Amino acid sequence: MKVLVAVKRVVDYNVKVRVKADNSGVDLANVKMSMNPFCEIAVEEAVRLKEKGVATEIVVVSIGPTTAQEQLRTALALGADRAILVESAEDLTSLAVAKLLKAVVDKEQPQLVILGKQAIDSDNNQTGQMLAALTGYGQGTFASKVEVSGDTVAVTREIDGGAQTVSLKLPAIVTTDLRLNEPRYASLPNIMKAKKKPLESLTPEALGVSTASTNKTVKVEAPAARSAGIKVKSVAELVEKLKNEAKVI
Amino acid sequence: MAILVIAEHDNKALAPATLNTVAAAAKIGGDIHVLVAGQGAGPVAEAAAKIAGVSKVLNADNAAYAHQLPENVAPLVAELGKGYSHILAAATSNGKNILPRVAAQLDVDQISEIISVENADTFKRPIYAGNAIATVQSNASVKVITVRATGFDPVAAEGGSATVEAVAAAHDAGTSSFVGEELAKSDRPELTAAKIVVSGGRGMQNGDNFKHLYALADKLGAAVGASRAAVDAGFVPNDMQVGQTGKIVAPQLYIAVGISGAIQHLAGMKDSKVIVAINKDEEAPIFQVADYGLVADLFEAVPELEKLV
């Protein structure tokens, strides 16, 4: 079966971002960018499905600026067969991305679509669920285990009180949680080979999708800073402070 | 216009996060209706009717909603939601699972995990793991929003007298089915609702050593949490994880033991009122957010702390 994996180019998770002085957003100039960590897990799961002989082809798709080609090449080096970039310079909302992915799903007809559960920049946790709504497919969000058998997929999901397993009819949408797997590193020969794999470029216009949004970001501020704390010398002093100064115990 | 709040429940009891969500709805202003979608969830509907400020409870009782599968519940919420100005759900694993599906069905953008209400169409929410706060305005006809429980003080669970109305609509998409679940058992308070949280990190060294934290927690009436490092190392189950990818907590007192304080962990607890850090590395980033820091070996400090509190 064909597996479609969506990946996003985001600021690297180790970077401590700074808010711009004019409160228009976060300063991303000259900041290291990477593949969103949850998307890496999605790529890894697709590659493992291919290694098990379940998946026959892995198509990786990204929606974003021209530079998102780097993240697609990374996915190709990890084992994806070909890539699609839907180029859009503007900052798209999850719904716009879901609509573009729906157009790609219509074109590619995958049996399984794997996405990360959330991107670490917008922290939305929406796109997979929205794509599931638009396609009418079942959704297995926050997956910690994925097992395909015949025309269904069993997805074990991380929920607040523990774990839940659901069975979905294929085609289906799965979003990855951290514990699904440990992504591999791309080897140098694979990075070289990835340069020769096909990468197709599309535009929202060519897909006939409107990316208009009902949301507008008015401003972005730095969070209120915590006032500096103190270091106590002993457990006794700590207990004394908690009881008499902070009055929390 | 009225506001529809999706009740968080397990068919038996109403989850406390619902009270925080109703509090957010009250800040927006307007009639507040609560939807209970489930099977045999009558007691939940009755509890919802008692919430202060709620004027109507919609009880959708159907086998298709038993496990609140989003494929079945989202069409119900989208259908009912068309008549409302706002649809709100708690940003729990359930709310996050269902609501974006509702938003897409209504063809509107969703606003995730709001922490404050500026006015009826403008909200604040954290982005970049809480390192920036975005103010977002929505011009959608129906505003679909998930609410971060720790951003709002809960309304009173008693005092209301709403009417309960049965909803007959049945949606069964037939694309998904519930297989089973495995819930972690705990007698301690729920992590996201606890007034005191004691969390352990990689510094705990193994799962057995968490007994020191359990002893301290039991003395304080606290919940026990963990960092991702402790979960990944297999010390404790993952539903104890506090952080961007785990649970977001904001207790009165948060005690971080053997936790370095990575960005992803801080995103889950830096809104706590008082933060205490116990770590033997005085350079650990956790000390930059801690109100009280103690540089000490946790295996000596924690048992001593337990004795003194």
XYZ file of C-alpha atoms in Angstrom:
558
model
C 0.000 0.000 0.000
C 0.968 3.595 -0.487
C 1.786 5.710 2.567
C 1.735 9.512 2.534
C 3.742 11.322 5.204
C 3.426 15.049 5.893
C 6.480 16.885 7.249
C 6.938 20.467 8.406
C 9.979 22.719 8.448
C 10.146 24.365 11.870
C 12.644 26.116 14.097
C 14.980 23.514 15.626
C 13.684 22.296 18.992
C 16.905 23.239 20.772
C 16.626 26.902 19.791
C 15.300 29.305 22.399
C 13.221 31.637 20.252
C 12.983 35.408 20.719
C 9.952 37.556 20.137
C 10.483 40.447 17.670
C 10.614 43.929 19.196
C 7.583 45.086 17.183
C 5.498 42.140 18.496
C 4.743 40.974 14.944
C 6.028 37.470 15.562
C 9.030 35.379 16.485
C 12.432 36.223 15.015
C 13.355 33.385 12.651
C 16.137 35.156 10.728
C 19.369 33.112 10.841
C 17.828 30.554 13.195
C 18.517 26.857 12.658
C 15.549 25.094 11.035
C 14.824 21.348 11.096
C 12.145 18.789 10.493
C 9.493 18.918 13.248
C 10.389 16.096 15.730
C 6.922 14.499 15.498
C 7.240 14.447 11.682
C 10.554 12.566 12.008
C 8.660 9.914 13.958
C 6.032 9.819 11.189
C 8.699 9.262 8.518
C 10.347 6.572 10.646
C 7.057 4.708 11.090
C 6.411 4.766 7.337
C 9.914 3.448 6.658
C 9.412 0.648 9.206
C 6.109 -0.274 7.529
C 7.986 -0.508 4.243
C 10.714 -2.648 5.815
C 8.015 -4.989 7.119
C 6.634 -5.272 3.600
C 3.364 -3.561 4.530
C 4.024 -0.328 2.629
C 5.128 -0.427 -0.994
C 5.694 3.274 -1.611
C 6.310 6.226 0.697
C 5.435 9.686 -0.587
C 6.506 12.560 1.614
C 4.818 15.946 1.333
C 5.597 19.347 2.793
C 3.732 22.610 2.544
C 5.853 25.692 2.986
C 8.640 27.836 1.555
C 11.084 26.671 -1.147
C 13.610 25.937 1.607
C 11.344 23.138 2.908
C 13.027 21.095 0.134
C 15.796 20.485 2.705
C 13.383 18.673 5.022
C 11.950 16.695 2.099
C 15.482 15.642 1.095
C 16.058 14.551 4.699
C 12.915 12.402 4.544
C 14.086 10.937 1.220
C 17.453 10.121 2.817
C 15.612 8.345 5.635
C 13.808 6.084 3.173
C 10.916 7.910 1.479
C 10.615 7.183 -2.251
C 9.563 10.548 -3.619
C 8.580 13.987 -2.436
C 5.998 16.677 -3.135
C 6.436 20.295 -2.114
C 3.411 22.561 -2.121
C 5.072 25.940 -2.201
C 3.586 28.732 -0.194
C 5.537 31.639 1.221
C 2.833 32.802 3.626
C 2.186 31.386 7.065
C -0.716 28.990 6.608
C -3.222 27.914 9.249
C -3.803 24.236 10.048
C -7.084 24.283 8.101
C -5.379 25.646 4.973
C -2.664 22.981 5.297
C -5.318 20.281 5.796
C -7.113 21.453 2.630
C -3.881 21.318 0.632
C -3.113 17.859 2.023
C -6.640 16.762 1.088
C -5.899 17.804 -2.520
C -2.659 15.782 -2.424
C -4.532 12.787 -0.926
C -7.085 13.003 -3.753
C -4.237 12.987 -6.272
C -2.129 10.246 -4.675
C -4.821 8.018 -3.125
C -2.681 6.700 -0.233
C -4.048 3.983 2.076
C -2.444 5.524 5.133
C -1.519 9.129 5.892
C 0.896 9.696 8.784
C 1.438 13.112 10.369
C 3.036 14.331 13.583
C 0.614 15.069 16.426
C 1.665 18.715 16.558
C 4.255 21.119 15.204
C 6.512 22.598 17.853
C 6.175 26.140 16.457
C 2.418 26.755 16.359
C 1.645 23.994 18.938
C -1.780 23.642 17.297
C -2.362 19.869 17.218
C -5.045 20.228 14.516
C -3.888 19.307 11.010
C -4.259 15.507 11.176
C -7.735 15.698 12.694
C -8.781 18.317 10.128
C -7.457 16.224 7.243
C -9.424 13.265 8.622
C -12.591 15.393 8.666
C -12.062 16.645 5.104
C -11.349 13.160 3.708
C -13.978 11.464 5.881
C -11.359 8.912 6.994
C -11.007 7.520 10.506
C -8.318 9.081 12.696
C -5.834 7.528 15.106
C -4.292 10.476 16.917
C -1.368 10.464 19.399
C -0.346 6.969 18.258
C 2.151 4.965 20.284
C 1.637 1.781 18.253
C 0.392 1.173 14.701
C -0.460 -2.277 13.336
C -1.831 -2.765 9.842
C -3.698 -6.003 9.162
C -5.687 -6.476 5.977
C -7.925 -3.494 5.379
C -7.795 -2.149 8.937
C -5.207 -0.517 11.143
C -5.114 -0.897 14.931
C -3.813 2.246 16.587
C -2.849 2.402 20.269
C -3.301 5.997 21.390
C -1.863 7.887 24.341
C -4.765 9.359 26.299
C -4.821 11.310 29.568
C -5.376 8.319 31.837
C -3.263 5.755 29.974
C -3.631 4.105 26.580
C -6.564 3.337 24.276
C -6.689 1.124 21.191
C -8.976 1.833 18.252
C -9.422 -0.022 14.993
C -9.745 2.067 11.832
C -10.848 1.111 8.350
C -8.272 1.927 5.681
C -7.679 4.473 4.274
C -7.016 6.226 7.573
C -5.115 9.105 9.162
C -2.580 8.515 11.956
C -0.799 11.186 14.001
C 2.345 10.215 15.888
C 3.175 10.633 19.546
C 6.703 10.672 20.921
C 6.792 7.054 22.008
C 5.789 5.537 18.672
C 9.409 4.946 17.703
C 12.934 6.287 17.791
C 13.792 7.903 14.445
C 16.996 6.781 12.714
C 19.727 9.017 11.369
C 20.328 9.412 7.651
C 23.597 7.833 6.478
C 25.916 9.751 4.166
C 25.395 7.392 1.177
C 21.637 7.721 1.650
C 21.896 11.504 1.775
C 23.744 11.373 -1.561
C 21.175 8.989 -3.070
C 18.317 11.198 -1.831
C 19.527 13.985 -4.101
C 18.550 11.875 -7.114
C 15.068 10.952 -5.889
C 12.130 12.797 -7.523
C 10.814 15.991 -5.912
C 7.724 17.537 -7.460
C 6.745 21.154 -6.842
C 3.129 22.313 -6.769
C 1.286 25.471 -5.789
C -2.004 25.968 -3.902
C -3.382 27.545 -7.105
C -2.490 24.481 -9.173
C -4.293 22.323 -6.584
C -7.273 24.687 -6.699
C -7.232 25.276 -2.953
C -8.012 28.578 -1.236
C -5.809 29.215 1.795
C -7.952 32.051 3.204
C -8.180 32.027 6.991
C -10.720 33.006 9.628
C -7.954 33.645 12.173
C -5.605 36.588 12.444
C -2.612 36.888 14.786
C -2.867 40.366 16.270
C 0.397 40.319 18.193
C 3.036 38.038 19.677
C 4.564 38.852 23.043
C 7.194 37.363 25.296
C 5.647 35.525 28.268
C 5.746 37.252 31.636
C 9.136 36.560 33.175
C 9.256 34.869 36.575
C 10.910 36.942 39.265
C 14.296 35.635 40.301
C 14.197 33.030 43.044
C 16.597 32.305 45.853
C 18.811 29.364 46.724
C 18.242 27.866 50.138
C 21.032 26.169 52.038
C 19.204 23.326 53.720
C 16.002 21.302 53.663
C 14.996 22.884 56.980
C 15.298 26.364 55.467
C 13.290 25.223 52.431
C 10.452 23.921 54.602
C 10.504 27.097 56.673
C 10.244 29.278 53.522
C 7.455 27.162 52.029
C 5.487 27.332 55.256
C 6.001 30.955 56.288
C 7.001 32.904 53.169
C 5.198 31.192 50.282
C 2.506 29.682 52.539
C 1.934 26.769 50.143
C 2.240 23.865 52.600
C -25.660 33.970 21.001
C -25.067 30.962 23.170
C -21.870 29.034 23.802
C -21.634 25.259 23.551
C -19.237 23.538 25.964
C -18.329 19.905 25.318
C -18.330 17.976 28.604
C -15.242 15.939 29.427
C -16.323 12.672 31.045
C -15.985 8.874 31.147
C -19.756 8.122 31.073
C -19.700 7.909 34.889
C -18.317 11.187 36.190
C -17.779 14.693 34.897
C -14.075 15.583 34.659
C -12.967 18.726 36.555
C -11.505 20.242 33.349
C -15.113 20.905 32.271
C -15.428 23.457 35.101
C -12.402 25.391 33.814
C -13.877 25.335 30.304
C -17.192 26.717 31.584
C -15.164 29.450 33.337
C -13.666 30.428 29.959
C -17.169 30.423 28.439
C -18.387 32.698 31.227
C -15.592 35.171 30.380
C -16.752 35.257 26.751
C -20.317 35.963 27.891
C -23.650 34.562 26.761
C -25.855 31.580 27.545
C -23.806 28.474 28.313
C -25.014 25.076 27.151
C -23.147 21.847 27.891
C -23.164 18.849 25.557
C -22.740 15.406 27.100
C -22.081 12.893 24.327
C -21.819 9.358 25.616
C -23.678 6.209 26.472
C -25.605 5.886 29.719
C -24.048 9.143 30.871
C -27.139 10.321 32.762
C -25.202 11.004 36.000
C -22.784 13.151 33.996
C -25.648 15.185 32.505
C -27.089 15.662 36.003
C -23.721 16.820 37.314
C -23.362 19.190 34.346
C -26.802 20.680 35.076
C -25.575 21.646 38.557
C -22.589 23.648 37.302
C -22.939 27.324 38.179
C -23.792 29.423 35.120
C -24.945 26.598 32.844
C -28.449 27.150 31.462
C -29.011 23.979 29.427
C -27.532 20.500 29.154
C -27.817 18.501 25.942
C -27.578 14.786 26.573
C -26.753 12.785 23.450
C -27.063 9.186 24.592
C -26.150 6.674 21.922
C -24.004 3.559 21.615
C -22.059 5.318 18.839
C -20.834 7.915 21.367
C -19.861 5.403 24.073
C -16.110 5.946 23.678
C -16.397 9.402 22.158
C -14.822 8.357 18.888
C -14.230 11.581 16.929
C -15.597 10.093 13.687
C -19.016 9.864 15.387
C -18.959 12.724 17.885
C -17.557 15.421 15.544
C -20.555 15.325 13.140
C -22.876 15.601 16.160
C -21.003 18.625 17.540
C -20.775 20.252 14.096
C -24.506 19.784 13.553
C -25.495 21.163 16.976
C -22.741 23.779 16.922
C -24.058 25.654 13.884
C -26.499 27.492 16.121
C -23.843 28.705 18.543
C -21.336 31.575 18.533
C -18.605 29.522 20.194
C -17.827 25.824 20.693
C -15.453 25.146 23.577
C -13.759 21.990 24.830
C -11.020 21.397 27.361
C -7.576 20.867 25.806
C -7.474 17.283 27.077
C -6.552 14.336 24.858
C -10.269 13.975 24.114
C -10.863 17.656 23.336
C -7.776 17.823 21.140
C -8.888 14.689 19.309
C -12.436 15.792 18.544
C -12.528 19.569 18.169
C -10.245 20.128 15.126
C -12.421 17.599 13.299
C -15.457 19.725 14.202
C -13.721 22.935 13.046
C -12.833 21.446 9.659
C -16.402 20.221 9.203
C -17.616 23.772 9.893
C -14.854 25.135 7.583
C -13.353 27.416 10.251
C -9.908 27.686 11.801
C -9.608 26.485 15.385
C -7.847 28.314 18.216
C -5.990 25.787 20.386
C -5.259 25.934 24.110
C -6.318 29.473 24.965
C -5.026 30.804 28.289
C -7.086 34.007 28.377
C -10.150 35.646 26.849
C -9.548 39.238 25.675
C -13.053 39.658 24.266
C -15.638 37.539 22.446
C -13.437 37.115 19.366
C -9.889 37.625 20.665
C -7.892 35.129 22.713
C -4.356 34.554 23.960
C -2.498 31.301 23.493
C 1.073 30.103 23.986
C 3.197 29.119 20.967
C 6.779 27.810 20.629
C 6.507 25.682 23.785
C 5.285 28.645 25.805
C 8.195 30.877 24.787
C 5.812 33.334 23.113
C 2.189 34.313 23.680
C 0.088 35.006 20.586
C -3.063 37.124 20.590
C -5.399 35.645 17.988
C -8.571 37.169 16.572
C -11.214 35.058 14.868
C -13.881 36.277 12.453
C -15.377 32.797 12.039
C -19.158 32.514 12.303
C -18.661 29.771 14.897
C -15.492 30.104 16.953
C -14.041 26.693 17.740
C -11.694 26.789 20.724
C -9.887 24.424 23.088
C -9.213 25.745 26.583
C -6.077 25.120 28.635
C -7.585 24.228 32.008
C -4.773 25.755 34.046
C -5.437 29.172 32.460
C -8.868 29.502 34.105
C -10.051 29.067 37.703
C -12.866 26.496 37.750
C -16.459 27.627 38.289
C -18.463 26.106 41.163
C -19.622 22.541 40.507
C -22.819 23.208 42.459
C -25.409 25.973 42.422
C -26.776 25.747 38.893
C -30.118 24.287 37.910
C -30.050 23.779 34.167
C -32.607 21.779 32.246
C -31.469 18.516 30.695
C -32.617 17.938 27.139
C -32.172 14.672 25.266
C -30.580 14.875 21.829
C -31.789 12.182 19.457
C -29.232 12.716 16.663
C -27.223 9.571 15.994
C -24.102 9.615 13.858
C -22.190 6.430 13.251
C -19.573 6.933 10.573
C -18.599 3.261 10.713
C -14.939 4.064 10.013
C -13.633 3.354 13.503
C -14.259 1.146 16.480
C -13.084 0.976 20.077
C -10.920 -2.058 20.866
C -9.836 -1.535 24.466
C -8.049 0.643 26.927
C -5.485 0.345 29.651
C -5.736 2.971 32.359
C -2.989 3.636 34.872
C -4.224 3.146 38.436
C -3.531 5.773 41.048
C -4.984 6.783 44.414
C -3.265 10.162 44.355
C -4.955 13.331 43.081
C -5.145 13.805 39.314
C -2.004 15.466 37.990
C -3.674 18.349 36.173
C -5.958 19.209 39.092
C -3.574 18.718 42.046
C -2.634 21.688 44.261
C 0.839 20.267 44.782
C 2.860 18.296 42.256
C 6.105 16.455 42.985
C 7.989 15.500 39.824
C 11.039 13.357 39.234
C 13.481 13.329 36.342
C 16.427 11.364 35.090
C 18.189 12.093 38.378
C 15.897 9.556 40.072
C 18.083 6.882 38.403
C 15.405 4.167 38.356
C 11.703 3.519 38.813
C 12.150 2.050 42.270
C 13.579 5.328 43.568
C 10.289 7.069 42.767
C 9.090 5.570 46.088
C 10.842 8.501 47.775
C 8.671 10.898 45.760
C 5.498 8.880 46.441
C 6.198 9.041 50.182
C 6.701 12.813 50.008
C 3.628 13.241 47.794
C 1.415 11.236 50.145
C 2.472 13.399 53.057
C 1.674 16.571 51.077
C -1.483 15.244 49.398
C 0.296 15.812 46.101
C 0.242 14.225 42.655
C 3.422 12.742 41.213
C 4.685 13.759 37.788
C 7.776 13.081 35.728
C 9.948 14.560 33.032
C 10.126 13.059 29.572
C 13.590 11.717 30.409
C 12.158 9.691 33.310
C 9.324 8.370 31.146
C 11.562 7.481 28.214
C 13.935 5.687 30.565
C 10.952 3.547 31.652
C 10.954 4.701 35.301
C 7.237 5.585 35.226
C 4.280 5.338 32.782
C 3.906 8.097 30.199
C 0.636 9.524 31.547
C 2.771 10.994 34.353
C 4.741 13.126 31.930
C 4.655 16.885 32.451
C 5.664 19.023 29.473
C 4.853 20.306 26.007
C 4.176 16.772 24.824
C 2.645 15.581 28.097
C 0.412 17.305 30.620
C 0.293 21.007 31.380
C 0.056 21.708 35.106
C -0.115 24.923 37.129
C -0.349 23.900 40.793
C 0.237 26.069 43.848
C 3.502 24.257 44.447
C 5.646 22.331 41.977
C 8.626 20.422 43.337
C 11.077 19.383 40.598
C 13.449 16.681 41.786
C 16.408 15.630 39.646
C 14.992 17.504 36.640
C 17.376 19.659 34.594
C 14.628 21.904 33.197
C 14.626 21.458 29.404
C 12.415 23.828 27.350
C 9.924 21.040 26.681
C 9.495 20.341 30.417
C 9.243 24.010 31.417
C 6.392 24.437 28.893
C 4.350 22.101 31.072
C 4.912 23.641 34.502
C 6.288 27.178 34.415
C 2.915 28.708 35.276
C 2.994 27.019 38.695
C 2.660 29.538 41.542
C 5.732 28.406 43.480
C 8.463 26.264 41.941
C 11.005 24.388 44.058
C 14.013 22.724 42.448
C 16.151 20.079 44.097
C 19.164 19.246 41.959
C 22.809 18.548 42.623
C 23.910 20.456 39.505
C 23.801 24.120 40.435
C 24.063 25.074 36.740
C 20.808 23.229 35.850
C 18.392 25.520 33.914
C 15.577 24.605 36.335
C 17.132 26.992 38.882
C 16.380 29.925 36.523
C 12.629 29.450 37.016
C 12.657 28.095 40.585
C 11.498 30.350 43.411
C 13.407 28.193 45.859
C 16.380 26.166 44.763
C 18.255 23.607 46.808
C 21.570 22.303 45.516
C 21.731 18.891 47.137
C 21.725 15.156 46.542
C 18.050 14.278 46.137
C 18.504 10.930 47.901
C 19.363 12.828 51.085
C 17.172 15.887 50.578
C 13.886 14.163 49.662
C 13.672 11.804 52.702
C 14.646 14.732 54.965
C 11.985 16.912 53.347
C 9.423 14.167 53.869
C 10.277 14.056 57.568
C 10.034 17.816 58.032
C 6.766 18.619 56.233
